[in-house]
mmCIF file of C-alpha atoms in Angstrom:
data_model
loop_
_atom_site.group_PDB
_atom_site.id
_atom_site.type_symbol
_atom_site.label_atom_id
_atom_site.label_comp_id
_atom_site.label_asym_id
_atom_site.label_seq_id
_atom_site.Cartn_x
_atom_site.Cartn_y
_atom_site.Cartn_z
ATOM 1 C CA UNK U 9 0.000 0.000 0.000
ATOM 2 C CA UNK U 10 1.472 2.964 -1.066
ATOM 3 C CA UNK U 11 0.211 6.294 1.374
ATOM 4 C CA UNK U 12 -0.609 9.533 0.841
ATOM 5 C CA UNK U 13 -1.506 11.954 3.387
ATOM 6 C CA UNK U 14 -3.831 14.909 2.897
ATOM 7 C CA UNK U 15 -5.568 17.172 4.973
ATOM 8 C CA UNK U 16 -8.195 18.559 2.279
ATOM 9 C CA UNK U 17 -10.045 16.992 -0.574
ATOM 10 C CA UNK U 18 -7.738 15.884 -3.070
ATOM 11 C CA UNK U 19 -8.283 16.632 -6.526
ATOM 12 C CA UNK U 20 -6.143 15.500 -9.852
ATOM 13 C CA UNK U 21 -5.508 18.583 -12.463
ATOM 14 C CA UNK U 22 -3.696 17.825 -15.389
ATOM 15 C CA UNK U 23 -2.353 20.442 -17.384
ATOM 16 C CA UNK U 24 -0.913 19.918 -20.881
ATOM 17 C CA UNK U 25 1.677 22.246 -22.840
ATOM 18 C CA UNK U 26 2.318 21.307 -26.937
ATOM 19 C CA UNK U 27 5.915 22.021 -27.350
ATOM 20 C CA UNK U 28 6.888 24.601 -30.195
ATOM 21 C CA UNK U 29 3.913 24.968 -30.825
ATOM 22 C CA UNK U 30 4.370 27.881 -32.706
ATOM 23 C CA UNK U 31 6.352 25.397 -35.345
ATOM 24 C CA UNK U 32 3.184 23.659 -35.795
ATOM 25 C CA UNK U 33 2.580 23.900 -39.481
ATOM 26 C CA UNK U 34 -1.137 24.254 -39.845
ATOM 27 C CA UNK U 35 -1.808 24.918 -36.113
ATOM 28 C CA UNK U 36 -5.632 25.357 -36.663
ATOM 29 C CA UNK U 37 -6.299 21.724 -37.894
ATOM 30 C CA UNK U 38 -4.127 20.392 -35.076
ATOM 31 C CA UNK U 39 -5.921 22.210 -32.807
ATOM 32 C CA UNK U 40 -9.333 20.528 -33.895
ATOM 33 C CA UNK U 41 -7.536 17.516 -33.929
ATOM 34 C CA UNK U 42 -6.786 17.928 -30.470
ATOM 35 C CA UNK U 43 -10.123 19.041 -29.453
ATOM 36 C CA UNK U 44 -11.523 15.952 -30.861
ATOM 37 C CA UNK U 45 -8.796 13.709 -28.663
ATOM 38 C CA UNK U 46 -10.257 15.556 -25.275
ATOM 39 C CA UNK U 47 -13.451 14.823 -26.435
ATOM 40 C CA UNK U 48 -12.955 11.303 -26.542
ATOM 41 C CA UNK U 49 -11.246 11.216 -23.226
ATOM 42 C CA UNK U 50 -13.847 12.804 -21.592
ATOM 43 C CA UNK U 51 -16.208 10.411 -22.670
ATOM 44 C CA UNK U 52 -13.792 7.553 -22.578
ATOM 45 C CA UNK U 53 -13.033 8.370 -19.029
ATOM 46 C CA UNK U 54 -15.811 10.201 -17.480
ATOM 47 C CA UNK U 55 -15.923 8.302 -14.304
ATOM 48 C CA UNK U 56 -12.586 9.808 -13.203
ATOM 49 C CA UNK U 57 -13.483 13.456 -14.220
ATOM 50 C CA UNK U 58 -14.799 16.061 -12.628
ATOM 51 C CA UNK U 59 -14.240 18.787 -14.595
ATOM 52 C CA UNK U 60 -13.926 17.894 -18.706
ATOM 53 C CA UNK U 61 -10.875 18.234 -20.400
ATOM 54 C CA UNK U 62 -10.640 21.972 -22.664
ATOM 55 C CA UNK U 63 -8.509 23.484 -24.689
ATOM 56 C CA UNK U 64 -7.660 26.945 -22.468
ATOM 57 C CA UNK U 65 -5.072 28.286 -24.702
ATOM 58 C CA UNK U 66 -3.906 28.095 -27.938
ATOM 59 C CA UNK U 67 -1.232 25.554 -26.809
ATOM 60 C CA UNK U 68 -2.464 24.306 -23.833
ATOM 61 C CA UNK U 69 -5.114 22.270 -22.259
ATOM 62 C CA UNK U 70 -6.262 21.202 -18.977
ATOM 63 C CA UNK U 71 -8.826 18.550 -16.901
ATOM 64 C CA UNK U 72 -10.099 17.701 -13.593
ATOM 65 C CA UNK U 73 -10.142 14.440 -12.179
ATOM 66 C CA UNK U 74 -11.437 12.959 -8.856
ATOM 67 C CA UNK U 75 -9.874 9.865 -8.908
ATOM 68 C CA UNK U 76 -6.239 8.860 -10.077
ATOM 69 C CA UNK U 77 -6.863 5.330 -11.164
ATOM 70 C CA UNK U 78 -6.789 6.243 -15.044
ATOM 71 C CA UNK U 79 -4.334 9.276 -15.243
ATOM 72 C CA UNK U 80 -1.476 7.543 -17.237
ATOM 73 C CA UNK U 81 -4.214 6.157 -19.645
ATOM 74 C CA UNK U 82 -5.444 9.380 -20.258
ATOM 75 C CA UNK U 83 -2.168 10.739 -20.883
ATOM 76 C CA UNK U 84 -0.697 7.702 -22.812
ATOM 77 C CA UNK U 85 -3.614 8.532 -24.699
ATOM 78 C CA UNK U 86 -3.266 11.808 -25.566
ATOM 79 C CA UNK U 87 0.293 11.358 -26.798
ATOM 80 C CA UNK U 88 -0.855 8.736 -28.962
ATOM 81 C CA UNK U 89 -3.355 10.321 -30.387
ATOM 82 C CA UNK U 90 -1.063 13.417 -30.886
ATOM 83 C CA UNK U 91 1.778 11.718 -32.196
ATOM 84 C CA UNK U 92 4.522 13.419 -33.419
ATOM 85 C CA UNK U 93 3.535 16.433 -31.663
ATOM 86 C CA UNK U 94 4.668 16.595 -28.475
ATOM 87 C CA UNK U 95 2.964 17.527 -25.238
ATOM 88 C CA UNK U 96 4.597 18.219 -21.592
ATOM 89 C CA UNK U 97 2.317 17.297 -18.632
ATOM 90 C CA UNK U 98 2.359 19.002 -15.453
ATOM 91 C CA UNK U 99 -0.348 17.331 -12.557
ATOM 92 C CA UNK U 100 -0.880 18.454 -9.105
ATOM 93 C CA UNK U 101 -2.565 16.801 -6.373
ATOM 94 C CA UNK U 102 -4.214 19.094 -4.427
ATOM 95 C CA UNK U 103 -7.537 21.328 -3.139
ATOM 96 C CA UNK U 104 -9.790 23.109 -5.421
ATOM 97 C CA UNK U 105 -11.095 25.936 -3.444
ATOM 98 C CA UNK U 106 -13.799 27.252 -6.367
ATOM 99 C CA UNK U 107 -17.154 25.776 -8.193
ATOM 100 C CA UNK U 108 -16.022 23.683 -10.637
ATOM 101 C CA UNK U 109 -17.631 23.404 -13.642
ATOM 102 C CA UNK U 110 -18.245 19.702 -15.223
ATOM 103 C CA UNK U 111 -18.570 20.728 -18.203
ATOM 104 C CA UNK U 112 -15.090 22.633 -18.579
ATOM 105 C CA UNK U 113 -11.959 23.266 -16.929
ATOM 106 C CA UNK U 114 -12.137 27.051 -17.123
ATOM 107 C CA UNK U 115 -12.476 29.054 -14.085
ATOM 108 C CA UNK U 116 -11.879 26.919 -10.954
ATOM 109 C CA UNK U 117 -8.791 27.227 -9.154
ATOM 110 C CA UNK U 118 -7.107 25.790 -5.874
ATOM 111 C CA UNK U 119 -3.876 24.524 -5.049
ATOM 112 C CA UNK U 120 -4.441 21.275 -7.113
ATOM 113 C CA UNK U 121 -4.006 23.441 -10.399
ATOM 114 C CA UNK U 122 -1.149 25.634 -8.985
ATOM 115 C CA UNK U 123 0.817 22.858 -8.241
ATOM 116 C CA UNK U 124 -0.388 21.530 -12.190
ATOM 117 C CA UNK U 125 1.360 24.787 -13.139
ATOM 118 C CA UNK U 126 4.377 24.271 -11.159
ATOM 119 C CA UNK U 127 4.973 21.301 -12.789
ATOM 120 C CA UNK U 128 4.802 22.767 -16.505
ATOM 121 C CA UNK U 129 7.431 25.563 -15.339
ATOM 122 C CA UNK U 130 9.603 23.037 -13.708
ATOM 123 C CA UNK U 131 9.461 20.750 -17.083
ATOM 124 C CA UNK U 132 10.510 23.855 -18.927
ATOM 125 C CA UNK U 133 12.954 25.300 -16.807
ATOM 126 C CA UNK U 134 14.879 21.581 -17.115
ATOM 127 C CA UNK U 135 14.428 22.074 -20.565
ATOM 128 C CA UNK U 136 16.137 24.789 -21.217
ATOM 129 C CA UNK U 137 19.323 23.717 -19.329
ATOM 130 C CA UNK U 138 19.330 20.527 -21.495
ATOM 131 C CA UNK U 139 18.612 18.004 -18.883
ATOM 132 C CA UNK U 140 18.584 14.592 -21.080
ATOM 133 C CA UNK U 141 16.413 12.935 -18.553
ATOM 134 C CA UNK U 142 13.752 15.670 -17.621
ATOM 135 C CA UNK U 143 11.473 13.842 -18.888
ATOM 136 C CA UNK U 144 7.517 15.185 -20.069
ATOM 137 C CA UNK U 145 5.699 14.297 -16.980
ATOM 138 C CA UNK U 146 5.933 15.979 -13.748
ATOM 139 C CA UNK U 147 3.669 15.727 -10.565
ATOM 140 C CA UNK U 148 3.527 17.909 -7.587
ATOM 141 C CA UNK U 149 1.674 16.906 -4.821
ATOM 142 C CA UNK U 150 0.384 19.235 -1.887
ATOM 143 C CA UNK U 151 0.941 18.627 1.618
ATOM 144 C CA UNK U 152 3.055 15.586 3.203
ATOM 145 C CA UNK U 153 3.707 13.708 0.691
ATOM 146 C CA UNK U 154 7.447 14.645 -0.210
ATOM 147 C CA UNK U 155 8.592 10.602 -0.335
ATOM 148 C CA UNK U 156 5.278 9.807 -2.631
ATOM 149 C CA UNK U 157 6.189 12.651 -5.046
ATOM 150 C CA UNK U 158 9.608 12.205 -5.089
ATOM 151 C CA UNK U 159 9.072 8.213 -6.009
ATOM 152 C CA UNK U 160 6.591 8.933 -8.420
ATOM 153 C CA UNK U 161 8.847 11.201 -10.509
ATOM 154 C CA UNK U 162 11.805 8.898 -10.615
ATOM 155 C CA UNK U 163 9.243 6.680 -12.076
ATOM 156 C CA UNK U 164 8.200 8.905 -14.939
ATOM 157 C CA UNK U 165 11.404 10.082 -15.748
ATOM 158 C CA UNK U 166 12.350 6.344 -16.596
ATOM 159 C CA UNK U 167 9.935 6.012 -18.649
ATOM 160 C CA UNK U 168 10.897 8.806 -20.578
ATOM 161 C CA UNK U 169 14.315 7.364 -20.807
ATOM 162 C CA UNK U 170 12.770 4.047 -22.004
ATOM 163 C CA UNK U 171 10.051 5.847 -24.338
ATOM 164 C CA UNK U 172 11.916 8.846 -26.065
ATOM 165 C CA UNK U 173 13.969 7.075 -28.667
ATOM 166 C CA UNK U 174 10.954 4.718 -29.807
ATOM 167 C CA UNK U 175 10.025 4.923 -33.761
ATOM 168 C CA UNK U 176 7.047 5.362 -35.129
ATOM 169 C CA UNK U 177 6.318 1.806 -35.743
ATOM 170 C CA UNK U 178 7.809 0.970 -32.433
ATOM 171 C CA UNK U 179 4.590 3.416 -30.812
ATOM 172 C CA UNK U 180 2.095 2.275 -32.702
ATOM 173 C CA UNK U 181 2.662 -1.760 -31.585
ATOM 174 C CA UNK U 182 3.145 -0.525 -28.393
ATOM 175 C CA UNK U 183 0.338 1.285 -27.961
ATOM 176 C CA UNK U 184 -1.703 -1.286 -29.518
ATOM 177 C CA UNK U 185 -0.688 -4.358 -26.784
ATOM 178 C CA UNK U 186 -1.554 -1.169 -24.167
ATOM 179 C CA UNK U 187 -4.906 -0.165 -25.401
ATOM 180 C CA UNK U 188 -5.998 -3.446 -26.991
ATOM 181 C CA UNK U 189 -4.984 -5.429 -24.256
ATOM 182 C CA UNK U 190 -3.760 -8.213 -27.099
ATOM 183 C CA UNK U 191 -0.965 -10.770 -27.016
ATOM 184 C CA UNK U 192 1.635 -10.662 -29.357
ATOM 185 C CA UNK U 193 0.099 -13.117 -31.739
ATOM 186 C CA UNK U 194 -3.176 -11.021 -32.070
ATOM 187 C CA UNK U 195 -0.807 -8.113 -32.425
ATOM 188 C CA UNK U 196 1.118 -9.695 -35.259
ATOM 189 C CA UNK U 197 -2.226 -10.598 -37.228
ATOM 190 C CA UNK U 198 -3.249 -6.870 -36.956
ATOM 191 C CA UNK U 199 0.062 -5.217 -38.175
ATOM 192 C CA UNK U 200 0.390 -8.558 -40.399
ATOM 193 C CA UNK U 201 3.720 -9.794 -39.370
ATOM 194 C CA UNK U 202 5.057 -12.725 -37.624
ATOM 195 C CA UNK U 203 5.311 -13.206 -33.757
ATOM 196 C CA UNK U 204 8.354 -13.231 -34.095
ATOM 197 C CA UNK U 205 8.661 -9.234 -35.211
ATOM 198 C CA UNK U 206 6.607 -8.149 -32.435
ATOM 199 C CA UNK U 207 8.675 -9.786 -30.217
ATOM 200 C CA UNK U 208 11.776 -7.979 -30.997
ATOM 201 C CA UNK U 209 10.160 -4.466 -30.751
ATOM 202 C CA UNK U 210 8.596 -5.016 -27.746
ATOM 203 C CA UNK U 211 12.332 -6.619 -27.029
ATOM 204 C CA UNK U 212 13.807 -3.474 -28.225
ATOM 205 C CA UNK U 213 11.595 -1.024 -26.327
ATOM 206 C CA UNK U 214 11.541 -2.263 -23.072
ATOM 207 C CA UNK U 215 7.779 -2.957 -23.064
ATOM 208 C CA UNK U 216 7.530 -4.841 -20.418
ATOM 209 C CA UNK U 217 9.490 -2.614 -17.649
ATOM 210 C CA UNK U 218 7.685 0.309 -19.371
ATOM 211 C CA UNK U 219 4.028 -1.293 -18.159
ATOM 212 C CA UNK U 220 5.023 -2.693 -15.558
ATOM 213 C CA UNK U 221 6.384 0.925 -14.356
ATOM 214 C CA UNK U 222 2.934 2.573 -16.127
ATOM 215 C CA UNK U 223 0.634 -0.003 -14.261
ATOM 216 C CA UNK U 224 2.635 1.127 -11.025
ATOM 217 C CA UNK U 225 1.712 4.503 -11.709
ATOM 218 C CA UNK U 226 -1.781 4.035 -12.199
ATOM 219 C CA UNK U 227 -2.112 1.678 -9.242
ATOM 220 C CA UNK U 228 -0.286 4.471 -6.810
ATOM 221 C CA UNK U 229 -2.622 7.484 -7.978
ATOM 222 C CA UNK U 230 -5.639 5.163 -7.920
ATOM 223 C CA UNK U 231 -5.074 5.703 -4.094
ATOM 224 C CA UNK U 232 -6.141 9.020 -4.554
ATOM 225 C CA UNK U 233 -9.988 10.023 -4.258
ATOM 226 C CA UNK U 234 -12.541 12.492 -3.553
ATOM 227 C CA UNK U 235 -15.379 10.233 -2.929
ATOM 228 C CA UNK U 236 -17.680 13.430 -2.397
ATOM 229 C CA UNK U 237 -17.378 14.391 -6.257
ATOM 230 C CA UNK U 238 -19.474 16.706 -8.125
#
C-alpha cells in the first residue's frame, strides 16, 4: 500500500503544454484535432473526471479528475493520439477551493491546479538547461507527501528514458498491446507480421518494464480520491 496523506479533498488537475507549438505547421487543424482527442477522453473516461478536459489556450489544455486510477491512460492517450507532436504534462494533487464546472476546466482554481502549473514551469525550466532525462511528466503533490512525489517522478522520468527514442512503428505496436490489451500473436495478425517481429520491438523497447512501471503509476494514484465528487 502505497500512502498519501492529505488534509483537504484531493483533486487530480492535469495540465498539458504542446511544445513549439508555434512550429506547428497548420496549427488550426491540429488544434481541432486535439479538441476531438479531449473529447474522446472525456467520454472515454468520465468516471474519473470532474471537470472535462478543454482546450484553455492556444497551446495548452487542462482537466479535472477525482480519482487517479486512469491518469497515465489518459495521458498515454493523448500522446498517442497526438503523435509526433509533443505535449509536456504538469499534474498536481491538491484542493480546489472554487465551483467547478463539469462541463469545462475554465475558471476553478485551488492549489491542485497551482501545483499543475508548477509542474509545466519546472518541465521547462529543465528544458532549457538541457537536462537529457527531464522527462515530459511531472507531478507535484500538496501537503506531506514529499517521499510519494519524489518516487513517483523517478518513475516517470524512466519512462521517458525508455520511451523517447521509440520509432514510429515501435509506438504504434506498443500502444496497440496497451490499449488493446492483445498478445503478441493477435498483435502480429493486426500489423500482419510474424510473432516473431513483435517480439523484438517489444524486445527493443523495453515494453515490459515500461508497463510494468505505467501499471505502477496508475495503481499508486488510484489511491487518490474524492469520494464526495461533483
Amino acid at each position: 500500500m502505497f500512502f498519501f496523506f492529505f488534509k483537504f479533498d484531493p483533486y487530480i488537475a492535469i495540465i498539458g503544454d504542446i511544445k513549439n507549438s508555434k512550429n506547428i505547421e497548420e496549427r488550426g487543424k491540429f488544434q481541432n484535432k486535439l479538441n476531438k482527442i479531449l473529447n474522446e477522453i472525456n467520454e472515454i473516461y468520465s468516471d474519473s473526471i470532474s471537470s472535462n478536459f478543454t482546450i484553455t489556450l492556444g497551446d495548452e489544455f487542462q482537466g479535472l479528475l477525482h480519482s487517479g486510477e486512469h491518469v497515465m491512460d489518459i495521458i498515454q492517450y493523448i500522446k498517442k493520439e497526438s503523435y509526433p507532436i509533443k505535449i509536456r504534462f504538469g499534474i498536481g494533487i491538491g484542493a480546489i477551493t472554487t465551483d467547478i464546472n463539469s462541463a469545462i476546466s475554465i475558471g476553478a482554481d485551488g492549489p491542485g491546479y497551482y501545483k499543475a502549473r508548477d509542474s509545466i514551469e519546472q518541465l521547462k525550466a529543465l528544458e532549457k538547461k538541457n537536462e537529457s532525462t527531464y522527462g515530459d511528466i511531472q507531478i507535484k503533490i500538496d501537503g506531506d507527501n514529499n517521499l510519494q512525489e519524489l518516487s513517483l517522478n523517478s518513475i516517470l522520468k524512466l519512462m521517458y528514458c525508455i520511451e523517447k527514442d521509440w520509432t514510429k512503428k515501435q509506438r504504434e505496436v506498443v500502444n496497440y498491446v496497451l490499449f488493446e490489451k492483445k498478445n503478441q500473436t493477435e498483435t502480429a495478425h493486426y500489423f500482419n507480421v510474424t510473432q516473431s517481429n513483435i517480439q523484438q520491438i517489444l524486445s527493443k523497447t523495453h515494453f515490459y518494464a515500461y508497463k510494468d512501471a505505467f501499471d505502477s503509476v496508475n495503481k499508486i494514484l488510484s489511491e487518490v480520491k474524492y469520494d464526495n465528487k461533483l
